[in-house]
Protein backbone atom coordinates (compact mmCIF):
# COMPACT_ATOMS: atom_id res chain seq x y z
CA UNK A 1 0.00 0.00 0.00
CA UNK A 2 1.42 3.42 -0.96
CA UNK A 3 2.24 5.96 1.74
CA UNK A 4 -0.37 8.34 0.26
CA UNK A 5 -3.06 5.68 0.52
CA UNK A 6 -1.96 4.77 4.00
CA UNK A 7 -2.09 8.46 4.96
CA UNK A 8 -5.54 8.95 3.39
CA UNK A 9 -6.84 5.84 5.08
CA UNK A 10 -5.43 6.94 8.41
CA UNK A 11 -7.10 10.35 7.99
CA UNK A 12 -10.38 8.67 7.09
CA UNK A 13 -10.17 6.29 10.03
CA UNK A 14 -9.41 9.31 12.21
CA UNK A 15 -12.86 10.68 11.33
CA UNK A 16 -14.43 7.74 13.19
CA UNK A 17 -13.28 7.85 16.86
CA UNK A 18 -14.55 4.34 17.61
CA UNK A 19 -11.94 2.98 15.17
CA UNK A 20 -9.22 3.99 17.64
CA UNK A 21 -10.40 1.09 19.83
CA UNK A 22 -8.70 -2.26 19.91
CA UNK A 23 -10.68 -5.48 20.05
CA UNK A 24 -8.92 -8.72 21.03
CA UNK A 25 -5.59 -6.89 20.80
CA UNK A 26 -6.17 -5.71 17.19
CA UNK A 27 -7.24 -2.36 15.74
CA UNK A 28 -11.02 -2.47 15.31
CA UNK A 29 -12.19 -3.52 11.84
CA UNK A 30 -15.88 -2.73 11.41
CA UNK A 31 -17.74 -4.60 8.65
CA UNK A 32 -21.30 -4.16 9.91
CA UNK A 33 -22.20 -0.86 8.25
CA UNK A 34 -25.27 -2.25 6.48
CA UNK A 35 -26.60 -3.06 9.94
CA UNK A 36 -25.64 0.28 11.46
CA UNK A 37 -22.85 2.58 10.32
CA UNK A 38 -20.28 4.33 12.48
CA UNK A 39 -20.76 8.01 13.22
CA UNK A 40 -17.99 10.37 12.04
CA UNK A 41 -16.70 13.31 14.08
CA UNK A 42 -18.78 15.82 12.10
CA UNK A 43 -21.96 14.05 13.21
CA UNK A 44 -20.83 13.51 16.80
CA UNK A 45 -19.76 17.17 17.07
CA UNK A 46 -23.03 18.46 15.59
CA UNK A 47 -25.06 16.33 18.01
CA UNK A 48 -22.92 17.43 20.91
CA UNK A 49 -23.07 21.09 19.95
CA UNK A 50 -26.82 20.95 19.60
CA UNK A 51 -27.33 19.56 23.08
CA UNK A 52 -24.73 21.86 24.63
CA UNK A 53 -25.85 25.20 23.17
CA UNK A 54 -29.20 24.85 21.43
CA UNK A 55 -31.37 22.46 23.45
CA UNK A 56 -35.01 23.31 22.82
CA UNK A 57 -38.19 21.66 21.64
CA UNK A 58 -38.27 21.98 17.85
CA UNK A 59 -41.28 23.90 16.46
CA UNK A 60 -42.78 24.37 19.92
CA UNK A 61 -40.49 26.75 21.80
CA UNK A 62 -40.80 30.46 21.00
CA UNK A 63 -37.56 31.59 22.65
CA UNK A 64 -34.18 32.10 20.94
CA UNK A 65 -32.97 28.54 21.47
CA UNK A 66 -36.25 27.19 20.11
CA UNK A 67 -36.00 29.36 16.99
CA UNK A 68 -32.41 28.16 16.41
CA UNK A 69 -33.31 24.51 16.98
CA UNK A 70 -36.28 24.76 14.63
CA UNK A 71 -34.18 26.49 11.96
CA UNK A 72 -31.51 23.76 12.25
CA UNK A 73 -34.17 21.04 12.04
CA UNK A 74 -35.68 22.58 8.89
CA UNK A 75 -32.19 23.00 7.37
CA UNK A 76 -31.74 19.28 7.95
CA UNK A 77 -34.98 18.66 6.06
CA UNK A 78 -33.74 20.80 3.16
CA UNK A 79 -30.44 18.89 3.09
CA UNK A 80 -32.31 15.56 2.87
CA UNK A 81 -34.56 16.97 0.14
CA UNK A 82 -31.46 18.04 -1.79
CA UNK A 83 -30.00 14.56 -1.48
CA UNK A 84 -33.16 13.08 -3.02
CA UNK A 85 -33.86 15.77 -5.64
CA UNK A 86 -37.13 16.48 -3.81
CA UNK A 87 -39.11 19.35 -2.30
CA UNK A 88 -38.48 19.83 1.42
CA UNK A 89 -42.22 19.62 2.23
CA UNK A 90 -42.13 16.08 0.82
CA UNK A 91 -39.63 14.93 3.48
CA UNK A 92 -41.28 13.47 6.60
CA UNK A 93 -39.01 12.72 9.56
CA UNK A 94 -39.76 9.46 11.35
CA UNK A 95 -37.76 7.55 13.94
CA UNK A 96 -36.36 5.00 11.45
CA UNK A 97 -37.17 3.14 8.21
CA UNK A 98 -39.50 0.77 10.07
CA UNK A 99 -41.63 3.64 11.32
CA UNK A 100 -41.64 5.17 7.83
CA UNK A 101 -42.94 1.90 6.35
CA UNK A 102 -45.52 1.52 9.14
CA UNK A 103 -46.63 5.09 8.44
CA UNK A 104 -47.01 4.22 4.74
CA UNK A 105 -48.96 1.03 5.47
CA UNK A 106 -51.21 2.70 8.03
CA UNK A 107 -52.04 5.81 6.04
CA UNK A 108 -52.41 4.10 2.63
CA UNK A 109 -54.50 1.41 4.31
CA UNK A 110 -57.44 3.73 4.87
CA UNK A 111 -58.42 3.10 1.23
CA UNK A 112 -57.99 -0.71 1.24
CA UNK A 113 -60.53 -3.51 1.65
CA UNK A 114 -61.42 -7.08 0.64
CA UNK A 115 -60.73 -7.70 -3.04
CA UNK A 116 -57.62 -5.48 -3.01
CA UNK A 117 -54.07 -6.86 -3.28
CA UNK A 118 -50.79 -5.67 -1.73
CA UNK A 119 -47.66 -7.02 -3.46
CA UNK A 120 -44.27 -7.38 -1.74
CA UNK A 121 -41.41 -9.92 -2.22
CA UNK A 122 -39.67 -12.69 -0.26
CA UNK A 123 -36.54 -10.52 -0.45
CA UNK A 124 -37.90 -7.94 2.00
CA UNK A 125 -36.54 -6.99 5.40
CA UNK A 126 -39.11 -7.76 8.12
CA UNK A 127 -39.84 -4.03 8.29
CA UNK A 128 -41.31 -4.25 4.79
CA UNK A 129 -43.28 -7.45 5.45
CA UNK A 130 -44.95 -7.16 8.85
CA UNK A 131 -46.62 -3.72 8.37
CA UNK A 132 -48.30 -5.06 5.20
CA UNK A 133 -49.33 -8.30 6.93
CA UNK A 134 -50.92 -6.25 9.71
CA UNK A 135 -52.61 -4.01 7.16
CA UNK A 136 -54.04 -6.97 5.24
CA UNK A 137 -55.31 -8.57 8.47
CA UNK A 138 -56.97 -5.29 9.42
CA UNK A 139 -58.60 -4.53 6.06
CA UNK A 140 -59.25 -7.96 4.51
CA UNK A 141 -56.91 -7.17 1.59
CA UNK A 142 -54.72 -10.01 0.22
CA UNK A 143 -50.91 -10.07 0.51
CA UNK A 144 -49.01 -11.45 -2.53
CA UNK A 145 -45.28 -11.61 -3.17
CA UNK A 146 -42.59 -11.92 -5.82
CA UNK A 147 -40.24 -14.90 -5.40
CA UNK A 148 -36.50 -14.81 -6.14
CA UNK A 149 -34.50 -16.65 -8.79
CA UNK A 150 -31.65 -19.07 -8.03
CA UNK A 151 -29.26 -16.17 -8.80
CA UNK A 152 -30.83 -14.08 -6.03
CA UNK A 153 -32.70 -11.68 -8.32
CA UNK A 154 -36.35 -10.75 -8.11
CA UNK A 155 -38.32 -13.25 -10.22
CA UNK A 156 -40.31 -10.99 -12.53
CA UNK A 157 -41.52 -13.86 -14.77
CA UNK A 158 -45.03 -13.71 -13.27
CA UNK A 159 -45.25 -9.94 -12.83
CA UNK A 160 -48.39 -9.83 -15.00
CA UNK A 161 -50.16 -12.29 -12.66
CA UNK A 162 -49.02 -10.53 -9.49
CA UNK A 163 -49.65 -6.93 -10.48
CA UNK A 164 -53.24 -6.75 -11.72
CA UNK A 165 -56.28 -4.49 -11.59
CA UNK A 166 -56.75 -5.71 -7.97
CA UNK A 167 -53.34 -4.40 -6.92
CA UNK A 168 -53.46 -1.22 -4.82
CA UNK A 169 -49.93 -1.14 -3.39
CA UNK A 170 -46.57 -2.61 -4.45
CA UNK A 171 -43.85 -2.30 -1.79
CA UNK A 172 -40.32 -3.50 -2.55
CA UNK A 173 -36.80 -3.07 -1.34
CA UNK A 174 -34.50 -1.12 -3.67
CA UNK A 175 -31.36 -2.95 -2.47
CA UNK A 176 -31.62 -6.27 -0.58
CA UNK A 177 -30.09 -6.20 2.91
CA UNK A 178 -29.22 -9.91 2.57
CA UNK A 179 -28.18 -10.32 -1.08
CA UNK A 180 -27.19 -6.82 -2.16
CA UNK A 181 -29.44 -7.26 -5.21
CA UNK A 182 -30.45 -3.94 -6.79
CA UNK A 183 -34.07 -4.23 -7.96
CA UNK A 184 -35.43 -2.58 -11.15
CA UNK A 185 -37.78 -0.24 -9.29
CA UNK A 186 -38.59 1.93 -12.30
CA UNK A 187 -39.80 -1.05 -14.34
CA UNK A 188 -41.96 -2.36 -11.49
CA UNK A 189 -43.26 1.12 -10.62
CA UNK A 190 -44.36 1.56 -14.24
CA UNK A 191 -46.25 -1.76 -14.06
CA UNK A 192 -47.85 -0.72 -10.75
CA UNK A 193 -48.89 2.68 -12.08
CA UNK A 194 -50.31 1.11 -15.25
CA UNK A 195 -52.97 -0.61 -13.07
CA UNK A 196 -53.46 2.41 -10.79
CA UNK A 197 -51.42 1.01 -7.87
CA UNK A 198 -48.98 2.97 -5.70
CA UNK A 199 -45.26 2.11 -5.47
CA UNK A 200 -43.59 2.14 -2.05
CA UNK A 201 -39.80 1.64 -1.89
CA UNK A 202 -37.73 0.51 1.08
CA UNK A 203 -34.51 2.35 0.28
CA UNK A 204 -32.79 1.72 3.65
CA UNK A 205 -29.86 0.00 1.92
CA UNK A 206 -29.96 2.18 -1.23
CA UNK A 207 -29.75 5.80 -0.08
CA UNK A 208 -26.50 5.19 1.87
CA UNK A 209 -24.77 3.60 -1.13
CA UNK A 210 -26.02 5.10 -4.40
CA UNK A 211 -27.63 8.26 -5.76
CA UNK A 212 -31.41 8.05 -5.29
CA UNK A 213 -33.26 10.71 -7.29
CA UNK A 214 -36.96 10.45 -6.50
CA UNK A 215 -37.92 12.38 -9.63
CA UNK A 216 -36.61 9.45 -11.71
CA UNK A 217 -37.19 6.47 -9.45
CA UNK A 218 -40.91 6.22 -10.21
CA UNK A 219 -41.85 5.63 -6.56
CA UNK A 220 -44.69 7.32 -4.68
CA UNK A 221 -43.23 6.78 -1.19
CA UNK A 222 -39.59 6.05 -0.22
CA UNK A 223 -38.38 5.01 3.26
CA UNK A 224 -34.85 5.09 4.71
CA UNK A 225 -33.01 5.48 7.99
CA UNK A 226 -30.29 7.76 9.38
CA UNK A 227 -28.19 5.25 11.30
CA UNK A 228 -27.20 3.32 8.15
CA UNK A 229 -25.76 6.44 6.49
CA UNK A 230 -23.41 7.75 9.20
CA UNK A 231 -26.22 9.80 10.72
CA UNK A 232 -27.76 9.74 14.18
CA UNK A 233 -29.85 6.81 15.39
CA UNK A 234 -33.51 7.57 16.02
CA UNK A 235 -34.19 9.42 12.80
CA UNK A 236 -35.57 8.12 9.52
CA UNK A 237 -37.32 9.53 6.48
CA UNK A 238 -40.45 8.90 4.52
CA UNK A 239 -40.32 10.82 1.26
CA UNK A 240 -43.66 11.10 -0.54
CA UNK A 241 -45.11 12.88 -3.57
CA UNK A 242 -46.69 16.00 -2.07
CA UNK A 243 -50.14 15.49 -3.56
CA UNK A 244 -50.19 11.92 -2.24
CA UNK A 245 -49.04 12.96 1.26
CA UNK A 246 -51.67 15.72 1.29
CA UNK A 247 -54.39 13.14 0.54
CA UNK A 248 -53.40 10.76 3.37
CA UNK A 249 -54.69 10.67 6.96
CA UNK A 250 -52.20 11.02 9.84
CA UNK A 251 -50.39 8.04 11.34
CA UNK A 252 -49.76 9.07 14.98
CA UNK A 253 -51.69 11.79 16.79
CA UNK A 254 -50.10 14.37 19.09
CA UNK A 255 -48.43 17.74 19.30
CA UNK A 256 -47.47 19.72 16.20
CA UNK A 257 -49.33 17.52 13.70
CA UNK A 258 -52.57 19.43 14.16
CA UNK A 259 -54.16 22.53 12.68
CA UNK A 260 -56.99 23.05 15.19
CA UNK A 261 -57.84 20.88 18.20
CA UNK A 262 -61.32 21.06 19.72
CA UNK A 263 -62.85 18.61 22.16
CA UNK A 264 -65.31 17.71 19.39
CA UNK A 265 -62.53 16.84 16.89
CA UNK A 266 -59.31 18.04 15.28
CA UNK A 267 -58.05 19.11 11.89
CA UNK A 268 -54.54 18.31 10.74
CA UNK A 269 -51.50 20.25 9.58
CA UNK A 270 -50.29 20.08 5.99
CA UNK A 271 -47.48 17.62 5.15
CA UNK A 272 -44.83 17.00 6.30
CA UNK A 273 -45.88 18.10 9.84
CA UNK A 274 -49.12 16.09 9.67
CA UNK A 275 -47.00 12.97 10.03
CA UNK A 276 -44.59 14.21 12.73
CA UNK A 277 -46.48 13.88 16.02
CA UNK A 278 -44.60 14.67 19.21
CA UNK A 279 -40.99 15.57 19.90
CA UNK A 280 -38.69 13.79 17.48
CA UNK A 281 -34.99 13.14 17.36
CA UNK A 282 -33.26 16.32 16.40
CA UNK A 283 -32.01 16.54 12.83
CA UNK A 284 -28.71 18.27 13.28
CA UNK A 285 -27.23 20.88 10.98
CA UNK A 286 -23.94 19.37 9.96
CA UNK A 287 -20.93 21.60 9.44
C1 LIG B 1 -33.67 -3.13 3.74
C2 LIG B 1 -33.97 -2.67 5.14
N1 LIG B 1 -35.15 -2.15 5.40
C3 LIG B 1 -35.47 -1.70 6.63
C4 LIG B 1 -34.58 -1.81 7.68
C5 LIG B 1 -34.99 -1.32 9.03
O1 LIG B 1 -34.27 -0.19 9.39
P1 LIG B 1 -34.53 0.47 10.85
O2 LIG B 1 -34.14 -0.59 11.85
O3 LIG B 1 -33.66 1.65 10.90
O4 LIG B 1 -35.98 0.77 10.94
C6 LIG B 1 -33.33 -2.39 7.45
C7 LIG B 1 -32.36 -2.55 8.57
O5 LIG B 1 -31.55 -3.44 8.58
C8 LIG B 1 -33.01 -2.82 6.15
O6 LIG B 1 -31.81 -3.36 5.87
mmCIF file of N, CA and C in Angstrom, residues 15-106:
data_model
loop_
_atom_site.group_PDB
_atom_site.id
_atom_site.type_symbol
_atom_site.label_atom_id
_atom_site.label_comp_id
_atom_site.label_asym_id
_atom_site.label_seq_id
_atom_site.Cartn_x
_atom_site.Cartn_y
_atom_site.Cartn_z
ATOM 1 N N UNK A 15 -11.543 10.033 11.275
ATOM 2 C CA UNK A 15 -12.859 10.677 11.335
ATOM 3 C C UNK A 15 -13.845 9.878 12.180
ATOM 4 N N UNK A 16 -13.504 8.622 12.459
ATOM 5 C CA UNK A 16 -14.428 7.741 13.188
ATOM 6 C C UNK A 16 -13.761 7.328 14.502
ATOM 7 N N UNK A 17 -14.011 8.073 15.594
ATOM 8 C CA UNK A 17 -13.285 7.846 16.858
ATOM 9 C C UNK A 17 -13.349 6.403 17.327
ATOM 10 N N UNK A 18 -14.441 5.705 17.084
ATOM 11 C CA UNK A 18 -14.549 4.339 17.608
ATOM 12 C C UNK A 18 -13.489 3.424 16.992
ATOM 13 N N UNK A 19 -12.955 3.811 15.816
ATOM 14 C CA UNK A 19 -11.941 2.975 15.172
ATOM 15 C C UNK A 19 -10.590 3.062 15.882
ATOM 16 N N UNK A 20 -10.479 3.952 16.869
ATOM 17 C CA UNK A 20 -9.225 3.988 17.635
ATOM 18 C C UNK A 20 -9.211 2.882 18.695
ATOM 19 N N UNK A 21 -10.331 2.204 18.861
ATOM 20 C CA UNK A 21 -10.401 1.092 19.828
ATOM 21 C C UNK A 21 -9.634 -0.124 19.338
ATOM 22 N N UNK A 22 -9.223 -0.930 20.266
ATOM 23 C CA UNK A 22 -8.698 -2.258 19.909
ATOM 24 C C UNK A 22 -9.680 -3.301 20.409
ATOM 25 N N UNK A 23 -9.840 -4.361 19.626
ATOM 26 C CA UNK A 23 -10.682 -5.479 20.053
ATOM 27 C C UNK A 23 -9.838 -6.742 19.937
ATOM 28 N N UNK A 24 -9.754 -7.508 20.998
ATOM 29 C CA UNK A 24 -8.925 -8.720 21.033
ATOM 30 C C UNK A 24 -7.476 -8.428 20.655
ATOM 31 N N UNK A 25 -6.997 -7.249 21.042
ATOM 32 C CA UNK A 25 -5.595 -6.892 20.800
ATOM 33 C C UNK A 25 -5.317 -6.403 19.386
ATOM 34 N N UNK A 26 -6.352 -6.182 18.581
ATOM 35 C CA UNK A 26 -6.167 -5.711 17.195
ATOM 36 C C UNK A 26 -6.950 -4.417 16.989
ATOM 37 N N UNK A 27 -6.447 -3.553 16.064
ATOM 38 C CA UNK A 27 -7.240 -2.361 15.742
ATOM 39 C C UNK A 27 -8.622 -2.799 15.244
ATOM 40 N N UNK A 28 -9.649 -2.083 15.678
ATOM 41 C CA UNK A 28 -11.018 -2.466 15.311
ATOM 42 C C UNK A 28 -11.223 -2.402 13.798
ATOM 43 N N UNK A 29 -11.734 -3.491 13.245
ATOM 44 C CA UNK A 29 -12.188 -3.518 11.843
ATOM 45 C C UNK A 29 -13.693 -3.668 11.902
ATOM 46 N N UNK A 30 -14.420 -2.729 11.290
ATOM 47 C CA UNK A 30 -15.881 -2.734 11.408
ATOM 48 C C UNK A 30 -16.503 -3.042 10.049
ATOM 49 N N UNK A 31 -17.160 -4.192 9.934
ATOM 50 C CA UNK A 31 -17.736 -4.603 8.651
ATOM 51 C C UNK A 31 -19.253 -4.737 8.750
ATOM 52 N N UNK A 32 -19.869 -3.994 9.666
ATOM 53 C CA UNK A 32 -21.305 -4.164 9.906
ATOM 54 C C UNK A 32 -22.102 -2.912 9.541
ATOM 55 N N UNK A 33 -21.578 -2.148 8.560
ATOM 56 C CA UNK A 33 -22.197 -0.856 8.247
ATOM 57 C C UNK A 33 -23.612 -0.988 7.690
ATOM 58 N N UNK A 34 -23.909 -2.120 7.024
ATOM 59 C CA UNK A 34 -25.267 -2.246 6.482
ATOM 60 C C UNK A 34 -26.262 -2.502 7.616
ATOM 61 N N UNK A 35 -25.761 -2.907 8.759
ATOM 62 C CA UNK A 35 -26.595 -3.060 9.945
ATOM 63 C C UNK A 35 -26.762 -1.700 10.623
ATOM 64 N N UNK A 36 -25.646 -1.130 11.035
ATOM 65 C CA UNK A 36 -25.642 0.278 11.459
ATOM 66 C C UNK A 36 -24.238 0.817 11.196
ATOM 67 N N UNK A 37 -24.161 2.044 10.693
ATOM 68 C CA UNK A 37 -22.852 2.581 10.321
ATOM 69 C C UNK A 37 -22.258 3.365 11.487
ATOM 70 N N UNK A 38 -20.950 3.553 11.434
ATOM 71 C CA UNK A 38 -20.282 4.326 12.476
ATOM 72 C C UNK A 38 -20.568 5.821 12.255
ATOM 73 N N UNK A 39 -20.491 6.569 13.341
ATOM 74 C CA UNK A 39 -20.763 8.008 13.223
ATOM 75 C C UNK A 39 -19.431 8.763 13.165
ATOM 76 N N UNK A 40 -19.237 9.594 12.133
ATOM 77 C CA UNK A 40 -17.995 10.367 12.039
ATOM 78 C C UNK A 40 -18.017 11.568 12.985
ATOM 79 N N UNK A 41 -16.839 12.173 13.164
ATOM 80 C CA UNK A 41 -16.701 13.308 14.080
ATOM 81 C C UNK A 41 -17.682 14.435 13.763
ATOM 82 N N UNK A 42 -17.890 14.704 12.462
ATOM 83 C CA UNK A 42 -18.778 15.816 12.099
ATOM 84 C C UNK A 42 -20.165 15.604 12.686
ATOM 85 N N UNK A 43 -20.627 14.355 12.684
ATOM 86 C CA UNK A 43 -21.957 14.051 13.209
ATOM 87 C C UNK A 43 -21.945 14.129 14.736
ATOM 88 N N UNK A 44 -20.917 13.499 15.331
ATOM 89 C CA UNK A 44 -20.833 13.514 16.798
ATOM 90 C C UNK A 44 -20.740 14.944 17.321
ATOM 91 N N UNK A 45 -19.933 15.776 16.624
ATOM 92 C CA UNK A 45 -19.760 17.166 17.068
ATOM 93 C C UNK A 45 -21.057 17.950 16.928
ATOM 94 N N UNK A 46 -21.772 17.728 15.805
ATOM 95 C CA UNK A 46 -23.029 18.462 15.589
ATOM 96 C C UNK A 46 -24.058 18.084 16.652
ATOM 97 N N UNK A 47 -24.108 16.772 16.990
ATOM 98 C CA UNK A 47 -25.060 16.326 18.012
ATOM 99 C C UNK A 47 -24.696 16.939 19.365
ATOM 100 N N UNK A 48 -23.399 16.905 19.645
ATOM 101 C CA UNK A 48 -22.920 17.433 20.912
ATOM 102 C C UNK A 48 -23.207 18.932 21.016
ATOM 103 N N UNK A 49 -22.885 19.638 19.936
ATOM 104 C CA UNK A 49 -23.067 21.091 19.951
ATOM 105 C C UNK A 49 -24.544 21.424 20.138
ATOM 106 N N UNK A 50 -25.393 20.675 19.475
ATOM 107 C CA UNK A 50 -26.822 20.949 19.603
ATOM 108 C C UNK A 50 -27.257 20.854 21.062
ATOM 109 N N UNK A 51 -26.869 19.763 21.703
ATOM 110 C CA UNK A 51 -27.330 19.564 23.078
ATOM 111 C C UNK A 51 -26.650 20.516 24.062
ATOM 112 N N UNK A 52 -25.447 20.944 23.721
ATOM 113 C CA UNK A 52 -24.733 21.857 24.626
ATOM 114 C C UNK A 52 -25.252 23.290 24.527
ATOM 115 N N UNK A 53 -25.547 23.756 23.291
ATOM 116 C CA UNK A 53 -25.847 25.202 23.174
ATOM 117 C C UNK A 53 -27.226 25.517 22.596
ATOM 118 N N UNK A 54 -27.965 24.511 22.135
ATOM 119 C CA UNK A 54 -29.195 24.852 21.427
ATOM 120 C C UNK A 54 -30.374 23.980 21.864
ATOM 121 N N UNK A 55 -30.290 23.351 23.028
ATOM 122 C CA UNK A 55 -31.368 22.464 23.450
ATOM 123 C C UNK A 55 -32.692 23.217 23.527
ATOM 124 N N UNK A 56 -33.665 22.735 22.790
ATOM 125 C CA UNK A 56 -35.014 23.313 22.823
ATOM 126 C C UNK A 56 -35.929 22.366 22.075
ATOM 127 N N UNK A 57 -37.225 22.508 22.317
ATOM 128 C CA UNK A 57 -38.192 21.658 21.640
ATOM 129 C C UNK A 57 -38.497 22.251 20.265
ATOM 130 N N UNK A 58 -38.119 21.510 19.224
ATOM 131 C CA UNK A 58 -38.266 21.984 17.845
ATOM 132 C C UNK A 58 -39.730 22.313 17.553
ATOM 133 N N UNK A 59 -39.965 23.459 16.934
ATOM 134 C CA UNK A 59 -41.281 23.901 16.460
ATOM 135 C C UNK A 59 -42.267 24.208 17.586
ATOM 136 N N UNK A 60 -41.840 24.116 18.821
ATOM 137 C CA UNK A 60 -42.779 24.371 19.924
ATOM 138 C C UNK A 60 -42.227 25.309 20.989
ATOM 139 N N UNK A 61 -41.029 25.837 20.797
ATOM 140 C CA UNK A 61 -40.490 26.755 21.800
ATOM 141 C C UNK A 61 -40.254 28.101 21.110
ATOM 142 N N UNK A 62 -40.822 29.171 21.692
ATOM 143 C CA UNK A 62 -40.802 30.460 21.001
ATOM 144 C C UNK A 62 -39.556 31.281 21.320
ATOM 145 N N UNK A 63 -38.738 30.802 22.265
ATOM 146 C CA UNK A 63 -37.563 31.587 22.650
ATOM 147 C C UNK A 63 -36.413 31.390 21.646
ATOM 148 N N UNK A 64 -35.309 32.091 21.879
ATOM 149 C CA UNK A 64 -34.182 32.099 20.939
ATOM 150 C C UNK A 64 -33.669 30.693 20.632
ATOM 151 N N UNK A 65 -33.494 29.898 21.696
ATOM 152 C CA UNK A 65 -32.968 28.543 21.474
ATOM 153 C C UNK A 65 -33.941 27.727 20.625
ATOM 154 N N UNK A 66 -35.230 27.915 20.876
ATOM 155 C CA UNK A 66 -36.254 27.195 20.110
ATOM 156 C C UNK A 66 -36.206 27.591 18.637
ATOM 157 N N UNK A 67 -36.057 28.890 18.384
ATOM 158 C CA UNK A 67 -36.000 29.365 16.990
ATOM 159 C C UNK A 67 -34.774 28.777 16.298
ATOM 160 N N UNK A 68 -33.639 28.726 17.012
ATOM 161 C CA UNK A 68 -32.413 28.163 16.412
ATOM 162 C C UNK A 68 -32.570 26.664 16.155
ATOM 163 N N UNK A 69 -33.140 25.965 17.140
ATOM 164 C CA UNK A 69 -33.305 24.509 16.975
ATOM 165 C C UNK A 69 -34.241 24.209 15.814
ATOM 166 N N UNK A 70 -35.322 24.995 15.714
ATOM 167 C CA UNK A 70 -36.283 24.762 14.628
ATOM 168 C C UNK A 70 -35.626 25.066 13.275
ATOM 169 N N UNK A 71 -34.852 26.150 13.233
ATOM 170 C CA UNK A 71 -34.182 26.490 11.964
ATOM 171 C C UNK A 71 -33.212 25.373 11.569
ATOM 172 N N UNK A 72 -32.466 24.840 12.551
ATOM 173 C CA UNK A 72 -31.508 23.758 12.252
ATOM 174 C C UNK A 72 -32.235 22.509 11.775
ATOM 175 N N UNK A 73 -33.365 22.200 12.413
ATOM 176 C CA UNK A 73 -34.172 21.038 12.044
ATOM 177 C C UNK A 73 -34.655 21.180 10.593
ATOM 178 N N UNK A 74 -35.149 22.373 10.251
ATOM 179 C CA UNK A 74 -35.677 22.576 8.892
ATOM 180 C C UNK A 74 -34.545 22.619 7.859
ATOM 181 N N UNK A 75 -33.353 23.069 8.279
ATOM 182 C CA UNK A 75 -32.195 23.001 7.375
ATOM 183 C C UNK A 75 -31.841 21.548 7.101
ATOM 184 N N UNK A 76 -31.969 20.715 8.125
ATOM 185 C CA UNK A 76 -31.744 19.277 7.945
ATOM 186 C C UNK A 76 -32.720 18.706 6.930
ATOM 187 N N UNK A 77 -33.972 19.148 7.012
ATOM 188 C CA UNK A 77 -34.978 18.656 6.060
ATOM 189 C C UNK A 77 -34.608 19.070 4.629
ATOM 190 N N UNK A 78 -34.136 20.330 4.496
ATOM 191 C CA UNK A 78 -33.737 20.801 3.165
ATOM 192 C C UNK A 78 -32.547 20.003 2.634
ATOM 193 N N UNK A 79 -31.614 19.666 3.518
ATOM 194 C CA UNK A 79 -30.438 18.886 3.094
ATOM 195 C C UNK A 79 -30.871 17.507 2.593
ATOM 196 N N UNK A 80 -31.817 16.878 3.294
ATOM 197 C CA UNK A 80 -32.306 15.558 2.869
ATOM 198 C C UNK A 80 -33.038 15.693 1.530
ATOM 199 N N UNK A 81 -33.845 16.752 1.405
ATOM 200 C CA UNK A 81 -34.563 16.968 0.139
ATOM 201 C C UNK A 81 -33.568 17.124 -1.009
ATOM 202 N N UNK A 82 -32.488 17.855 -0.763
ATOM 203 C CA UNK A 82 -31.463 18.042 -1.795
ATOM 204 C C UNK A 82 -30.828 16.721 -2.194
ATOM 205 N N UNK A 83 -30.601 15.875 -1.209
ATOM 206 C CA UNK A 83 -29.997 14.563 -1.476
ATOM 207 C C UNK A 83 -30.889 13.732 -2.400
ATOM 208 N N UNK A 84 -32.204 13.909 -2.269
ATOM 209 C CA UNK A 84 -33.158 13.077 -3.023
ATOM 210 C C UNK A 84 -33.673 13.758 -4.288
ATOM 211 N N UNK A 85 -33.297 15.025 -4.516
ATOM 212 C CA UNK A 85 -33.863 15.770 -5.644
ATOM 213 C C UNK A 85 -35.344 16.041 -5.422
ATOM 214 N N UNK A 86 -35.710 16.341 -4.158
ATOM 215 C CA UNK A 86 -37.130 16.480 -3.808
ATOM 216 C C UNK A 86 -37.415 17.862 -3.240
ATOM 217 N N UNK A 87 -38.702 18.151 -3.024
ATOM 218 C CA UNK A 87 -39.107 19.353 -2.300
ATOM 219 C C UNK A 87 -38.992 19.076 -0.807
ATOM 220 N N UNK A 88 -38.670 20.107 -0.012
ATOM 221 C CA UNK A 88 -38.480 19.829 1.418
ATOM 222 C C UNK A 88 -39.798 19.485 2.106
ATOM 223 N N UNK A 89 -40.950 19.976 1.567
ATOM 224 C CA UNK A 89 -42.216 19.622 2.227
ATOM 225 C C UNK A 89 -42.686 18.212 1.854
ATOM 226 N N UNK A 90 -41.843 17.488 1.120
ATOM 227 C CA UNK A 90 -42.135 16.079 0.825
ATOM 228 C C UNK A 90 -41.325 15.131 1.720
ATOM 229 N N UNK A 91 -40.516 15.726 2.612
ATOM 230 C CA UNK A 91 -39.632 14.929 3.480
ATOM 231 C C UNK A 91 -40.243 14.857 4.879
ATOM 232 N N UNK A 92 -40.696 13.686 5.274
ATOM 233 C CA UNK A 92 -41.278 13.473 6.605
ATOM 234 C C UNK A 92 -40.223 12.801 7.469
ATOM 235 N N UNK A 93 -39.931 13.376 8.635
ATOM 236 C CA UNK A 93 -39.005 12.721 9.561
ATOM 237 C C UNK A 93 -39.759 11.724 10.436
ATOM 238 N N UNK A 94 -39.203 10.519 10.519
ATOM 239 C CA UNK A 94 -39.760 9.457 11.354
ATOM 240 C C UNK A 94 -38.657 9.037 12.320
ATOM 241 N N UNK A 95 -38.874 7.930 13.058
ATOM 242 C CA UNK A 95 -37.757 7.550 13.940
ATOM 243 C C UNK A 95 -36.806 6.554 13.277
ATOM 244 N N UNK A 96 -37.233 5.919 12.197
ATOM 245 C CA UNK A 96 -36.361 4.997 11.451
ATOM 246 C C UNK A 96 -37.107 4.529 10.195
ATOM 247 N N UNK A 97 -36.502 3.635 9.427
ATOM 248 C CA UNK A 97 -37.172 3.144 8.210
ATOM 249 C C UNK A 97 -38.416 2.331 8.571
ATOM 250 N N UNK A 98 -38.346 1.586 9.662
ATOM 251 C CA UNK A 98 -39.497 0.773 10.072
ATOM 252 C C UNK A 98 -40.706 1.660 10.337
ATOM 253 N N UNK A 99 -40.484 2.761 11.048
ATOM 254 C CA UNK A 99 -41.627 3.637 11.324
ATOM 255 C C UNK A 99 -42.135 4.265 10.029
ATOM 256 N N UNK A 100 -41.220 4.592 9.113
ATOM 257 C CA UNK A 100 -41.636 5.174 7.833
ATOM 258 C C UNK A 100 -42.523 4.187 7.061
ATOM 259 N N UNK A 101 -42.148 2.903 7.079
ATOM 260 C CA UNK A 101 -42.937 1.897 6.352
ATOM 261 C C UNK A 101 -44.268 1.632 7.067
ATOM 262 N N UNK A 102 -44.253 1.665 8.402
ATOM 263 C CA UNK A 102 -45.522 1.524 9.141
ATOM 264 C C UNK A 102 -46.443 2.701 8.871
ATOM 265 N N UNK A 103 -45.848 3.898 8.788
ATOM 266 C CA UNK A 103 -46.630 5.085 8.444
ATOM 267 C C UNK A 103 -47.292 4.880 7.075
ATOM 268 N N UNK A 104 -46.478 4.439 6.106
ATOM 269 C CA UNK A 104 -47.006 4.220 4.742
ATOM 270 C C UNK A 104 -48.150 3.206 4.769
ATOM 271 N N UNK A 105 -47.934 2.078 5.455
ATOM 272 C CA UNK A 105 -48.957 1.027 5.472
ATOM 273 C C UNK A 105 -50.219 1.521 6.176
ATOM 274 N N UNK A 106 -50.034 2.230 7.285
ATOM 275 C CA UNK A 106 -51.207 2.701 8.032
ATOM 276 C C UNK A 106 -52.002 3.706 7.208
#
